[in-house]
Amino acid sequence: MNPIPTRIPGFELTPATPDDVPLVLEFIRELARYEKLLHEVEATEDDIRDGLFGPHPTVEVVLGREHGEPVAFALYFRNFSTFTGRPGIYLEDLFVKESHRGRGYGAVLLAYLAKLARDRGGRRFEWSVLDWNTPAVEFYRSIGARPLEDFTVQRVAGAALDALADRF
C-alpha cells in the first residue's frame, strides 16, 4: 500500500496489510497495558487477521509511522446512524507509543479518520474514553470532541451474553 502523507514531516499513515497483523496485536496489547486491561485481551493473530482480511472484514487499521518505524495505530469500523440515515466511523482503539506522544500523531490519526468518515458519506465519528484517562479526555476536548449527554455505554459479554442469547 502507498503511504498516506501527513502535514508532519517524517510521519505517514499506511493501511494495515496481512504482514502487519502481529504488529497490530502488539499495539492492542500495548494499549491494554496502558489502560490496565491487559488481562482482558483474548485476541489472537488469527482473530485479528480474520477481522481485517477474512471473507467478511469487520474492522480496518491505519498505522502511523515515523521515518518508517511504527509508532501509532487506529483500529476502526463503520457504524450507522438511524437518526441521520448515514454511515459513520467508530474508533475502537487509538494508541501512540509513549515515547512518541506530544508530536501531534494522535491528532493526525483523528483528522484522517474524520476525513475518511466524511469522504464515505458519514456524518459522525465517535469513540469511547476511560473516565480516568484525563490526558486523553483533555486532548479530545481540545480537538472539539464532546461527551454525549444522557448516554451510558452498555455491554453484555461472557456468561451474560450466553445467558441472553440462550433466551432466544
CSV table of C-alpha atoms in Angstrom, one decimal:
chain,number,residue,atom,x,y,z
A,1,MET,CA,0.0,0.0,0.0
A,2,ASN,CA,1.1,3.5,-0.7
A,3,PRO,CA,1.9,5.6,2.3
A,4,ILE,CA,-0.5,8.5,3.1
A,5,PRO,CA,1.5,11.7,3.6
A,6,THR,CA,0.6,13.9,6.6
A,7,ARG,CA,1.4,17.5,7.5
A,8,ILE,CA,4.1,16.3,9.9
A,9,PRO,CA,7.4,15.8,8.1
A,10,GLY,CA,8.6,12.2,8.5
A,11,PHE,CA,5.2,10.9,9.7
A,12,GLU,CA,3.0,9.0,7.4
A,13,LEU,CA,0.0,6.7,7.6
A,14,THR,CA,-0.3,3.3,6.0
A,15,PRO,CA,-3.3,0.9,5.9
A,16,ALA,CA,-2.5,-2.4,7.6
A,17,THR,CA,-1.6,-5.3,5.4
A,18,PRO,CA,-1.7,-9.0,6.3
A,19,ASP,CA,2.0,-8.8,7.2
A,20,ASP,CA,1.1,-6.2,9.8
A,21,VAL,CA,-1.2,-8.5,11.9
A,22,PRO,CA,1.5,-9.3,14.6
A,23,LEU,CA,2.2,-5.5,14.9
A,24,VAL,CA,-1.5,-4.7,15.2
A,25,LEU,CA,-1.9,-7.3,18.0
A,26,GLU,CA,1.3,-5.8,19.7
A,27,PHE,CA,-0.3,-2.3,19.6
A,28,ILE,CA,-3.6,-3.7,21.0
A,29,ARG,CA,-1.6,-5.3,23.9
A,30,GLU,CA,0.3,-2.0,24.5
A,31,LEU,CA,-2.9,-0.1,24.7
A,32,ALA,CA,-4.5,-2.7,27.0
A,33,ARG,CA,-1.4,-2.5,29.2
A,34,TYR,CA,-1.7,1.3,29.4
A,35,GLU,CA,-5.4,1.0,30.2
A,36,LYS,CA,-4.6,-1.6,32.9
A,37,LEU,CA,-6.7,-4.1,31.0
A,38,LEU,CA,-4.1,-6.5,29.5
A,39,HIS,CA,-5.7,-9.4,31.4
A,40,GLU,CA,-8.8,-8.9,29.2
A,41,VAL,CA,-7.0,-9.3,25.8
A,42,GLU,CA,-8.1,-12.6,24.3
A,43,ALA,CA,-7.5,-11.7,20.7
A,44,THR,CA,-5.0,-13.9,18.7
A,45,GLU,CA,-3.3,-13.1,15.4
A,46,ASP,CA,-5.8,-15.3,13.7
A,47,ASP,CA,-8.7,-13.3,15.2
A,48,ILE,CA,-7.1,-10.0,14.0
A,49,ARG,CA,-6.3,-11.4,10.6
A,50,ASP,CA,-9.9,-12.6,10.1
A,51,GLY,CA,-11.3,-9.3,11.3
A,52,LEU,CA,-9.1,-7.3,8.9
A,53,PHE,CA,-8.7,-9.6,5.9
A,54,GLY,CA,-11.1,-12.5,6.3
A,55,PRO,CA,-14.0,-13.2,4.0
A,56,HIS,CA,-16.2,-10.6,5.7
A,57,PRO,CA,-13.8,-8.0,7.2
A,58,THR,CA,-15.3,-6.1,10.1
A,59,VAL,CA,-12.5,-3.6,11.0
A,60,GLU,CA,-9.8,-1.5,9.4
A,61,VAL,CA,-6.5,-0.4,10.8
A,62,VAL,CA,-4.2,2.5,9.9
A,63,LEU,CA,-0.7,2.6,11.2
A,64,GLY,CA,1.3,5.7,11.9
A,65,ARG,CA,5.0,5.5,11.0
A,66,GLU,CA,7.7,7.9,11.9
A,67,HIS,CA,10.5,7.6,9.3
A,68,GLY,CA,9.2,4.0,8.6
A,69,GLU,CA,9.0,3.0,12.3
A,70,PRO,CA,5.5,2.0,13.5
A,71,VAL,CA,4.7,4.3,16.4
A,72,ALA,CA,0.9,4.6,16.4
A,73,PHE,CA,-2.3,2.9,15.2
A,74,ALA,CA,-6.0,3.3,15.0
A,75,LEU,CA,-8.5,0.4,14.7
A,76,TYR,CA,-12.0,1.4,13.5
A,77,PHE,CA,-15.1,0.2,11.8
A,78,ARG,CA,-18.2,1.6,10.0
A,79,ASN,CA,-21.3,2.2,12.0
A,80,PHE,CA,-24.7,3.6,11.0
A,81,SER,CA,-26.9,6.3,12.5
A,82,THR,CA,-30.6,5.7,12.1
A,83,PHE,CA,-31.2,9.3,13.0
A,84,THR,CA,-29.1,10.8,10.2
A,85,GLY,CA,-29.7,7.8,7.9
A,86,ARG,CA,-25.9,7.9,7.2
A,87,PRO,CA,-22.8,5.8,8.0
A,88,GLY,CA,-20.1,6.9,10.3
A,89,ILE,CA,-16.9,5.6,11.8
A,90,TYR,CA,-16.4,4.2,15.3
A,91,LEU,CA,-12.9,4.3,16.6
A,92,GLU,CA,-12.3,1.3,18.8
A,93,ASP,CA,-8.6,1.8,19.6
A,94,LEU,CA,-6.1,4.7,19.2
A,95,PHE,CA,-2.6,4.4,20.6
A,96,VAL,CA,0.6,6.3,20.2
A,97,LYS,CA,3.7,4.9,21.8
A,98,GLU,CA,4.5,6.8,25.0
A,99,SER,CA,7.9,7.8,23.6
A,100,HIS,CA,6.2,9.5,20.6
A,101,ARG,CA,3.4,11.3,22.3
A,102,GLY,CA,3.1,15.1,22.1
A,103,ARG,CA,4.2,15.2,18.5
A,104,GLY,CA,0.7,15.6,17.0
A,105,TYR,CA,0.4,12.0,15.8
A,106,GLY,CA,-2.8,11.3,17.6
A,107,ALA,CA,-4.4,14.4,16.2
A,108,VAL,CA,-3.3,13.4,12.7
A,109,LEU,CA,-4.9,10.0,13.1
A,110,LEU,CA,-8.1,11.5,14.3
A,111,ALA,CA,-8.2,14.1,11.5
A,112,TYR,CA,-7.6,11.3,9.0
A,113,LEU,CA,-10.5,9.3,10.3
A,114,ALA,CA,-12.7,12.3,10.4
A,115,LYS,CA,-11.9,12.9,6.7
A,116,LEU,CA,-12.4,9.3,5.9
A,117,ALA,CA,-15.8,9.3,7.6
A,118,ARG,CA,-16.8,12.4,5.7
A,119,ASP,CA,-15.4,11.1,2.4
A,120,ARG,CA,-17.5,7.9,2.8
A,121,GLY,CA,-20.7,10.0,3.3
A,122,GLY,CA,-20.7,9.8,7.0
A,123,ARG,CA,-22.0,12.3,9.5
A,124,ARG,CA,-20.4,11.0,12.7
A,125,PHE,CA,-17.1,9.9,14.1
A,126,GLU,CA,-17.3,8.5,17.6
A,127,TRP,CA,-15.3,6.7,20.2
A,128,SER,CA,-15.2,6.0,24.0
A,129,VAL,CA,-12.6,7.0,26.5
A,130,LEU,CA,-12.0,5.8,30.0
A,131,ASP,CA,-13.1,8.3,32.6
A,132,TRP,CA,-9.8,8.2,34.5
A,133,ASN,CA,-7.7,8.9,31.3
A,134,THR,CA,-7.5,12.7,31.9
A,135,PRO,CA,-4.8,13.3,29.3
A,136,ALA,CA,-6.9,11.7,26.6
A,137,VAL,CA,-10.1,13.4,27.7
A,138,GLU,CA,-8.3,16.8,27.6
A,139,PHE,CA,-6.8,16.1,24.2
A,140,TYR,CA,-10.2,15.1,22.8
A,141,ARG,CA,-11.8,18.3,24.1
A,142,SER,CA,-9.0,20.3,22.5
A,143,ILE,CA,-9.9,19.0,19.1
A,144,GLY,CA,-13.6,19.7,19.5
A,145,ALA,CA,-15.0,16.3,20.8
A,146,ARG,CA,-17.7,16.5,23.3
A,147,PRO,CA,-19.2,13.8,25.6
A,148,LEU,CA,-22.6,12.5,24.8
A,149,GLU,CA,-25.0,13.6,27.5
A,150,ASP,CA,-27.6,11.2,28.7
A,151,PHE,CA,-25.9,8.2,27.2
A,152,THR,CA,-24.1,5.4,29.0
A,153,VAL,CA,-22.4,2.6,27.2
A,154,GLN,CA,-24.0,-0.8,27.9
A,155,ARG,CA,-22.2,-4.1,27.4
A,156,VAL,CA,-23.2,-7.7,27.6
A,157,ALA,CA,-20.3,-10.2,27.5
A,158,GLY,CA,-19.2,-13.6,28.6
A,159,ALA,CA,-21.7,-15.6,30.6
A,160,ALA,CA,-24.2,-12.7,30.5
A,161,LEU,CA,-24.0,-12.8,26.6
A,162,ASP,CA,-24.5,-16.5,26.6
A,163,ALA,CA,-27.5,-16.3,29.0
A,164,LEU,CA,-29.1,-13.6,27.0
A,165,ALA,CA,-28.5,-15.4,23.7
A,166,ASP,CA,-30.0,-18.6,25.2
A,167,ARG,CA,-33.3,-16.8,25.8
A,168,PHE,CA,-33.9,-16.7,22.1
